Short mmCIF file of C-alpha atoms in Angstrom, two decimals:
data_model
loop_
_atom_site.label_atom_id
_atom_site.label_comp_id
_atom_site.label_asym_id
_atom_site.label_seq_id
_atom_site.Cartn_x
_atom_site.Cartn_y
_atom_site.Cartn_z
CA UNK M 1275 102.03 208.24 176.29
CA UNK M 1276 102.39 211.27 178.33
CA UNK M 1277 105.01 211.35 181.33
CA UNK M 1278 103.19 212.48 184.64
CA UNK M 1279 104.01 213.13 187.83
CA UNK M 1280 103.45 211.26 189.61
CA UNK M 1281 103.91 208.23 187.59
CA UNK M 1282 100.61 206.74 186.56
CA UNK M 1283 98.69 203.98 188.15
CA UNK M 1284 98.62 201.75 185.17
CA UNK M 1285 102.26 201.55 185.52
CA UNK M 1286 102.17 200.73 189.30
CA UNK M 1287 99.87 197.87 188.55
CA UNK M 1288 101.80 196.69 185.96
CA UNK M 1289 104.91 196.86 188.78
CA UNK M 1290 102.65 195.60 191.38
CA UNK M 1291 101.64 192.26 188.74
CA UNK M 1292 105.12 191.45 188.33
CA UNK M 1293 106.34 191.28 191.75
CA UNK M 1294 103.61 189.41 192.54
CA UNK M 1295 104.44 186.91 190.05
CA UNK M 1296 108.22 186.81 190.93
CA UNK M 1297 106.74 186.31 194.20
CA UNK M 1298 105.04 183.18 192.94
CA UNK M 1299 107.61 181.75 191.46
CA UNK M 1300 106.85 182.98 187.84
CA UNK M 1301 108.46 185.52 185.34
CA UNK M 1302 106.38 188.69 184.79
CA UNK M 1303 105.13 189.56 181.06
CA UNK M 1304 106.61 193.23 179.66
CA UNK M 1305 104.04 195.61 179.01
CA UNK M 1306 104.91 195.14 175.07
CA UNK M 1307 107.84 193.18 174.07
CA UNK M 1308 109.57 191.61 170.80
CA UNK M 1309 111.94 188.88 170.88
CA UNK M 1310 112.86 187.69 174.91
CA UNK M 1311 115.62 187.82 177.13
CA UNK M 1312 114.78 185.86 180.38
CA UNK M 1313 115.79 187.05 183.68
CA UNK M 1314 118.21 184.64 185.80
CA UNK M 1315 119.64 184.06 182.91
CA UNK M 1316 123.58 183.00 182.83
CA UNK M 1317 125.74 185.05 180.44
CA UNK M 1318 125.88 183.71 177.09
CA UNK M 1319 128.76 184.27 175.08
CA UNK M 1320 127.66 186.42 171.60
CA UNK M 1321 124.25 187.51 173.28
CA UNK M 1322 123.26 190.48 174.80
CA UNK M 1323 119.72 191.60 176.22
CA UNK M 1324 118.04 195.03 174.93
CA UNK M 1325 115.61 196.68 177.14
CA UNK M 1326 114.25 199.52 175.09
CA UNK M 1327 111.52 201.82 174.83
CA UNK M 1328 112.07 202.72 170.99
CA UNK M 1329 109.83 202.05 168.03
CA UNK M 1330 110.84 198.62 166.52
CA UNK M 1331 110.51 200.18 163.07
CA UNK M 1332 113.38 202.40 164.40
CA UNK M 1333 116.27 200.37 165.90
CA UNK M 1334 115.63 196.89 164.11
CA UNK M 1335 117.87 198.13 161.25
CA UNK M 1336 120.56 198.99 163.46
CA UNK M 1337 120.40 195.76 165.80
CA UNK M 1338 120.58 193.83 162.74
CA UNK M 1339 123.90 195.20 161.29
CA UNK M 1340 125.60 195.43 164.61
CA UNK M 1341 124.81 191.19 164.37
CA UNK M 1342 125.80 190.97 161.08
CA UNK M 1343 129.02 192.69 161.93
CA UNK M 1344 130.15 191.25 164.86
CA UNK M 1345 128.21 187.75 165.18
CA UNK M 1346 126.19 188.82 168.51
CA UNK M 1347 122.54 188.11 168.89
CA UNK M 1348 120.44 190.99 170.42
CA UNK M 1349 117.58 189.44 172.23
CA UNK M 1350 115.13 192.65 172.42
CA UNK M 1351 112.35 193.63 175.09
CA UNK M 1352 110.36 196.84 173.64
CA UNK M 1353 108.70 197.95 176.53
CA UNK M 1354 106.13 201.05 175.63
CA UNK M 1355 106.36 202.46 179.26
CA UNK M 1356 107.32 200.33 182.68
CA UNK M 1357 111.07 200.45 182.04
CA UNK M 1358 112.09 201.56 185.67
CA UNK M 1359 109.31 198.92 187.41
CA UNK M 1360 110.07 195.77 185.59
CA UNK M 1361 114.32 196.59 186.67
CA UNK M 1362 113.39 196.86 190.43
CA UNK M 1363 110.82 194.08 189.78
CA UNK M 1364 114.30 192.07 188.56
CA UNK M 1365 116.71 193.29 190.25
CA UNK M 1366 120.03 191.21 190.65
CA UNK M 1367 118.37 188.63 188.49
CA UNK M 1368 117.55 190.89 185.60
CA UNK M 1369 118.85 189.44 182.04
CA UNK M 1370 119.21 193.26 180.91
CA UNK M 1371 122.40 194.08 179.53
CA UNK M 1372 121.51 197.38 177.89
CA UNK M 1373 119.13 199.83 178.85
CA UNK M 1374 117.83 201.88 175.65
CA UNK M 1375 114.98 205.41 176.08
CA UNK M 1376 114.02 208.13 173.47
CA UNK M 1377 114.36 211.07 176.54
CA UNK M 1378 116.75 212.36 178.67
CA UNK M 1379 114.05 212.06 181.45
CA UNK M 1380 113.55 208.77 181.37
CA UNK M 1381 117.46 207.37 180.57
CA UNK M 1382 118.07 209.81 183.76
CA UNK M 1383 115.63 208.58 185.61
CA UNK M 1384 117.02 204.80 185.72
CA UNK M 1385 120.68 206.18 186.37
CA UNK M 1386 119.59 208.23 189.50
CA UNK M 1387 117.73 205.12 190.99
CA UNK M 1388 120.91 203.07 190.64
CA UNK M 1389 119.59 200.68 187.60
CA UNK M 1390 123.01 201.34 186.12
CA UNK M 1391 126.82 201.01 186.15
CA UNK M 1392 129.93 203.12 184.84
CA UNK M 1393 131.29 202.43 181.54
CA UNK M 1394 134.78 204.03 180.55
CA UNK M 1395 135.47 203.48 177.16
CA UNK M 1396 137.85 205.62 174.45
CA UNK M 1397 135.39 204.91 171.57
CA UNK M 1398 132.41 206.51 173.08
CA UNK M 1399 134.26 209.45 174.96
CA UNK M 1400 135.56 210.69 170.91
CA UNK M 1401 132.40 209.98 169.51
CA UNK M 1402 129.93 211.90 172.15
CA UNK M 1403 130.31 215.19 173.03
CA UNK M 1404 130.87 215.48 176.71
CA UNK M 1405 127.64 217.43 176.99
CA UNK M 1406 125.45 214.65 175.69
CA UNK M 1407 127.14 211.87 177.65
CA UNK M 1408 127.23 211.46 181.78
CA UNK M 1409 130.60 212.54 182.96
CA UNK M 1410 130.80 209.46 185.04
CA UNK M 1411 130.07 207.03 182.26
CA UNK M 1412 126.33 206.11 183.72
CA UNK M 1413 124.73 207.55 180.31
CA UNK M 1414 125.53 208.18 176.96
CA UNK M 1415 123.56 209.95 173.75
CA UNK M 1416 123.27 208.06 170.68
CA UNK M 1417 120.65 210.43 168.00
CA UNK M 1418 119.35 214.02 168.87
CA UNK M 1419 115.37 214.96 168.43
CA UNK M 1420 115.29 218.60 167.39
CA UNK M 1421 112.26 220.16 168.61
CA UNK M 1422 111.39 222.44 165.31
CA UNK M 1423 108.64 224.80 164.02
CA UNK M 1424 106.05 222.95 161.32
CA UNK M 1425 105.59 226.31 159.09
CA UNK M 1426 102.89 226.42 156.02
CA UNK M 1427 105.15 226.47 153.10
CA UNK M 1428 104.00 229.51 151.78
CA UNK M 1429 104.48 231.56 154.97
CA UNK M 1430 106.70 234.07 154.96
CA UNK M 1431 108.69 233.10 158.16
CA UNK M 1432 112.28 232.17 157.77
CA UNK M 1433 113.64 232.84 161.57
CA UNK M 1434 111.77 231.99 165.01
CA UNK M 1435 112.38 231.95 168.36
CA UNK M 1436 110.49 229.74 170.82
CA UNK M 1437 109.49 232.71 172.98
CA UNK M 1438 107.37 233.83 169.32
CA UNK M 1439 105.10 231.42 170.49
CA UNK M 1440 102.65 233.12 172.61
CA UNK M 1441 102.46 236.31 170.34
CA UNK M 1442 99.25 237.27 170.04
CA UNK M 1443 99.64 237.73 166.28
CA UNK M 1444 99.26 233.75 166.23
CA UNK M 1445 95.84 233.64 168.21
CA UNK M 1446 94.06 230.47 166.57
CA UNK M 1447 97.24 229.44 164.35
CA UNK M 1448 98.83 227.17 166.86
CA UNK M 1449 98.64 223.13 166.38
CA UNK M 1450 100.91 220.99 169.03
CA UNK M 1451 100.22 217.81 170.92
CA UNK M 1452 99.82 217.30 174.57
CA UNK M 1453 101.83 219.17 176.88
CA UNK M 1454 102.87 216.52 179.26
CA UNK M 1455 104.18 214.54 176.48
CA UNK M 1456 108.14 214.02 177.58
CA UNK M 1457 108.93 215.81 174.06
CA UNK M 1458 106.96 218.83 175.33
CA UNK M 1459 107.48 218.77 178.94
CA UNK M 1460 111.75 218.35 178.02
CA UNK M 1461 111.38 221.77 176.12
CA UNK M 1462 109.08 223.68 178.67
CA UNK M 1463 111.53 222.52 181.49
CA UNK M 1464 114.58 224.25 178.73
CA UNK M 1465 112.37 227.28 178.93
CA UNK M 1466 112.30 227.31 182.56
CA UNK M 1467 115.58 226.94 182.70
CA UNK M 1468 116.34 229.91 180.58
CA UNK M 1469 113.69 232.25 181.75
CA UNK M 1470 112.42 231.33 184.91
CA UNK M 1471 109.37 229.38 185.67
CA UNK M 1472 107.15 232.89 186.46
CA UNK M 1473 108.28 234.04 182.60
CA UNK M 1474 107.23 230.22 181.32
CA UNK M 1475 104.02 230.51 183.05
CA UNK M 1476 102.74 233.62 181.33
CA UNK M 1477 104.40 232.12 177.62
CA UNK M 1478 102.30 228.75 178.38
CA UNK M 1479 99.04 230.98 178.68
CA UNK M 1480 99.99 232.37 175.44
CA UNK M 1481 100.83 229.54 174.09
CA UNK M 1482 97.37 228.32 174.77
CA UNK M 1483 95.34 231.36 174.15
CA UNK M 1484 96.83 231.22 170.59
CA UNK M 1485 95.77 227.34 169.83
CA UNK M 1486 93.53 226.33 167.01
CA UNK M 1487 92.70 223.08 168.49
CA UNK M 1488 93.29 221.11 171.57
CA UNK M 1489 96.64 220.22 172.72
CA UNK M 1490 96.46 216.35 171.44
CA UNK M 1491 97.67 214.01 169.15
CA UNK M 1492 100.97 213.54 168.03
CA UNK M 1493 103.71 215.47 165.59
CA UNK M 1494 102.71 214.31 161.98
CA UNK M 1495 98.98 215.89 163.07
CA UNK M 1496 100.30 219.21 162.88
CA UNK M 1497 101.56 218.73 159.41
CA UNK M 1498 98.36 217.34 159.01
CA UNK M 1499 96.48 220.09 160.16
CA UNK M 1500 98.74 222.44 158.26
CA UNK M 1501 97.79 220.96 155.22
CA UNK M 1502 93.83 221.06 156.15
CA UNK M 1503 94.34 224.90 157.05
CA UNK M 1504 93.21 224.31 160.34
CA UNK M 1505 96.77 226.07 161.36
CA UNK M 1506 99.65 227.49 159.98
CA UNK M 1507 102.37 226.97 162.79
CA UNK M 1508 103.60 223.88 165.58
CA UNK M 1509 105.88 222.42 167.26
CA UNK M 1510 107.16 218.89 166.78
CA UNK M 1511 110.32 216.50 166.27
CA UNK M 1512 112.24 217.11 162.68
CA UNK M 1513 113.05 213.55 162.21
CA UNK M 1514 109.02 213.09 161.03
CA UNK M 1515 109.44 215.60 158.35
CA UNK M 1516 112.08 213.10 156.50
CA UNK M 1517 109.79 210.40 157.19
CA UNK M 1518 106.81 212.18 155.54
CA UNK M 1519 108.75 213.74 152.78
CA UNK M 1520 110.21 210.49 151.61
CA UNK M 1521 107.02 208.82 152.16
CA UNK M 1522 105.59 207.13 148.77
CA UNK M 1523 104.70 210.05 146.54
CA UNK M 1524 100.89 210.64 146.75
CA UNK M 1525 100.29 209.09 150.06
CA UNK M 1526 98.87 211.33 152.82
CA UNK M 1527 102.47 211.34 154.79
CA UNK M 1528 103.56 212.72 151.91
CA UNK M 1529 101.35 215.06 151.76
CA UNK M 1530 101.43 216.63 155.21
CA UNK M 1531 105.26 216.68 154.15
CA UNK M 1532 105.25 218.59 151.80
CA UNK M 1533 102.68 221.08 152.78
CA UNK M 1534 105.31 222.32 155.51
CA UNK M 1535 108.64 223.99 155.34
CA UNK M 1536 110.97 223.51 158.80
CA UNK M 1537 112.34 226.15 160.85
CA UNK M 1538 114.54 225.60 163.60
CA UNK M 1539 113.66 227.88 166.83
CA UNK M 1540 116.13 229.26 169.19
CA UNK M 1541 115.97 230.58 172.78
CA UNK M 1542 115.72 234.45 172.87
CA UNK M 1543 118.26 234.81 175.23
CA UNK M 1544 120.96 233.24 172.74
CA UNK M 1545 120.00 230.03 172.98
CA UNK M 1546 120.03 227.17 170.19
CA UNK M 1547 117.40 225.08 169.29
CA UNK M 1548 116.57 222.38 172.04
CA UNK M 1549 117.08 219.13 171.16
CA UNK M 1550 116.19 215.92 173.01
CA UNK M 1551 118.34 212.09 172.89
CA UNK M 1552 117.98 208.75 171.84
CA UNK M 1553 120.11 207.02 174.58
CA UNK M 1554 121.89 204.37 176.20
CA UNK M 1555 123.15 203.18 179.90
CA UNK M 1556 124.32 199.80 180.41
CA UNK M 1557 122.54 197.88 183.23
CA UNK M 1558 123.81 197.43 186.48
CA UNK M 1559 123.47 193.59 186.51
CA UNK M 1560 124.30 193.19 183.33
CA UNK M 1561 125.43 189.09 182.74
CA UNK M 1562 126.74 190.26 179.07
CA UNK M 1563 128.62 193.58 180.10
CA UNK M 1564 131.52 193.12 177.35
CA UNK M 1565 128.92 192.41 174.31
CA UNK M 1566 127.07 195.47 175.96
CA UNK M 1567 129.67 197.70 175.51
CA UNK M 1568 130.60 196.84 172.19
CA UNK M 1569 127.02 197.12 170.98
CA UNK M 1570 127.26 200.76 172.71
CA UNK M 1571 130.71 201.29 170.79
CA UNK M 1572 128.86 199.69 167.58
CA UNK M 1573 125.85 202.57 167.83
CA UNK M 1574 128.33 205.45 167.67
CA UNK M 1575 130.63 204.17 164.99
CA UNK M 1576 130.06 205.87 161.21
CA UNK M 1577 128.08 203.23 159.76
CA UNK M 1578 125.59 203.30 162.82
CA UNK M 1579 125.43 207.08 162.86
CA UNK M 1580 124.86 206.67 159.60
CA UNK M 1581 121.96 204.51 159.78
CA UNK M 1582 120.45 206.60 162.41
CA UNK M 1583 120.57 209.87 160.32
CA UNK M 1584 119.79 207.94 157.04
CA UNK M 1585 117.13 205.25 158.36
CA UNK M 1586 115.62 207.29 160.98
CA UNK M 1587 116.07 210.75 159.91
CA UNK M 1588 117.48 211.80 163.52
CA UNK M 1589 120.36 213.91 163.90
CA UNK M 1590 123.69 211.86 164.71
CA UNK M 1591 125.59 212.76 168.16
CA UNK M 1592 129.28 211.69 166.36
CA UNK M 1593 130.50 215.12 163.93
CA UNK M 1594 130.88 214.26 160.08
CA UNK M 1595 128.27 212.32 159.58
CA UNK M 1596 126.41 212.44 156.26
CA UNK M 1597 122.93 213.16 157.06
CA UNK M 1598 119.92 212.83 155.00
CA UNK M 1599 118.98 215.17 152.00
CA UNK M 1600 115.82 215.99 154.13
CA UNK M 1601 117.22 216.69 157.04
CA UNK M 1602 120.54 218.97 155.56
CA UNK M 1603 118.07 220.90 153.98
CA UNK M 1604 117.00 222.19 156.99
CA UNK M 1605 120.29 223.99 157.81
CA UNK M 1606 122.47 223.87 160.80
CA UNK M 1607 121.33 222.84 163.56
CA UNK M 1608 122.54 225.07 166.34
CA UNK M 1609 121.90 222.81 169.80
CA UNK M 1610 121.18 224.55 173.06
CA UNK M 1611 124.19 224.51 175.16
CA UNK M 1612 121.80 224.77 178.27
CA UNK M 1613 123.09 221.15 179.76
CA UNK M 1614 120.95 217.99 179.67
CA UNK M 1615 121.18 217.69 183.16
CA UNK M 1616 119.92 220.93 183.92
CA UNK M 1617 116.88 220.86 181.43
CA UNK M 1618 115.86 217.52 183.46
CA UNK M 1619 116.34 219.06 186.69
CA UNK M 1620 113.13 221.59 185.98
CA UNK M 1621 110.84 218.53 184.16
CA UNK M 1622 108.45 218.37 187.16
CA UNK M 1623 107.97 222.30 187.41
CA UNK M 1624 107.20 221.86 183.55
CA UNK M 1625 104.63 219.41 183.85
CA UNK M 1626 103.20 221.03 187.15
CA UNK M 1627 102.89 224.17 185.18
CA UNK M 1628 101.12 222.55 182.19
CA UNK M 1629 98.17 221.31 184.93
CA UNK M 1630 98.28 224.90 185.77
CA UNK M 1631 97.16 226.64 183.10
CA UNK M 1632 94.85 223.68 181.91
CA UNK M 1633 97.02 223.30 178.76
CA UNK M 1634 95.49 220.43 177.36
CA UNK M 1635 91.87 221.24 178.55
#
């Protein structure tokens, strides 16, 4: 679901439901949830409450060895989109120990409006980088999302820089989804950030002008499209290609997987390739702030780094990490040291400018 700005008005009705039902006396539904974890609930020892917005299919695996390890149940609320409304819906009362997003936008978002609370802790200060962690231990990065170039395999293309984009030489050889999806909007707001929003403007018209379809769908569609030679180029997540390419041999994942090659862009200016988080704050109210911790300190230790670059194909945040066959072959991944905080800072200009030049018209 895209990110706007402002926020959409699905999202204040679902806000404005569940006051109104706090107001009544009730407990307000999530948007989408697995599994419970009731507000005014007291603390209960070897529990602690997940709000997340990540697939199920992608943190299940991890939820359930960090129980089998240590003997605490996670009690899980997926929420597709409403994180920030149903925490001020809650507030002091709110059963959330850990808050969980798949952008920097969004895990920021929740820390600046005061949803969380400090954490200090040895375990996840070694494991994190201090760029992909808050350095007042509101926030913390658990997986990165590079944002890579979908090549046809046979293309002769081996290095690529994000500004090669809007070439002319690609004029109806572009597939990518929606630009005001977060994953797009994060790395417009990087390229604003290293070029200036005038210079991002004119790339986003070229950008556009060099599109073979729409802006729509989501990242497997350009491999898709690849393989239907409606393109030859995109942009999208890496972590899809290892879920594609060791997709049942035969099936159509597979084959969008292996009609592609990856190459990972850069900035012009010197820049790496921009990558995006899975990450983690714990809540300010949290009634299970010990077990919420540990579940943090549990998500960056080698066996759950593991799992993340094994079961999920993402990239891990903690050095040393075996990663998946898949994903090594695509070579080192040289991250953007543009800061996190800085990339989020220019997110509304991004999606203001994608409105702009109609990039999804």
């Amino acid at each position: 679901m895209p990110s706007r700005f402002p926020r959409t008005s699905s999202l204040l009705a679902a806000a404005c439901a569940a006051l109104l039902l706090a107001a009544c006396g009730k407990q307000a539904a999530p948007a989408q949830e697995a599994g419970t974890a009731t507000p005014h609930a007291d603390a209960v020892a070897g529990a602690v409450n997940l709000y997340t917005t990540r697939e199920p299919g992608l943190i299940q695996p991890l939820l359930d060895a960090f129980t089998r390890d240590t003997g605490i149940t996670v009690s899980t609320v997926l929420l597709k989109d409403g994180l920030m409304e149903r925490l001020k819906a809650e507030g002091e009362r709110s059963a959330a120990d850990v808050l969980m997003t798949v952008d920097t936008g969004n895990l920021l978002d929740v820390v600046e409006a005061g949803h969380t609370q400090a954490v200090d802790s040895d375990v996840l200060e070694s494991a994190i980088p201090a760029h992909l962690r808050g350095a007042d231990g509101h926030w913390f990065a658990l997986s990165l999302r590079d944002r890579v170039l979908y090549a046809h395999r046979d293309l002769a293309l081996e290095s690529f820089a994000y500004e090669d984009l809007a070439d002319p030489k690609w004029k109806g050889r572009v597939c990518i989804r929606s630009g005001q999806h977060p994953y797009n909007t994060s790395l417009f707001a990087a390229m604003i950030a290293h070029n200036g929003e005038e210079a991002t403007e004119t790339w986003l018209r070229g950008v556009k002008a060099n599109l073979a379809r729409k802006a729509a769908g989501g990242d497997r569609d350009v491999a898709r499209d690849i393989l239907a030679g409606i393109c030859d180029i995109g942009l999208a997540n890496a972590y899809y290609v290892g879920r594609m390419k060791n997709a049942e041999p035969g099936s159509e994942q597979h084959q969008w997987g292996e009609a592609i090659k990856v190459i990972r862009p850069v900035f012009a200016d010197g820049g790496g390739t921009h990558v995006n988080i899975s990450g983690a704050a714990i809540a300010r109210h949290a009634p299970n702030r010990d077990n919420a911790v540990r579940l943090l300190e549990y998500l960056v230790s080698d066996e759950a780094q593991s799992l993340y670059a094994r079961a999920n194909y993402e990239y891990p945040v903690k050095a040393g990490v075996e990663l998946d066959p898949v994903v090594a072959s695509f070579g080192e991944l040289r991250v953007d040291p543009l800061p996190l905080t800085e990339v989020v800072r220019h997110r509304r200009q991004a999606s203001e400018l994608v409105d702009k030049v109609g990039f999804d018209n």
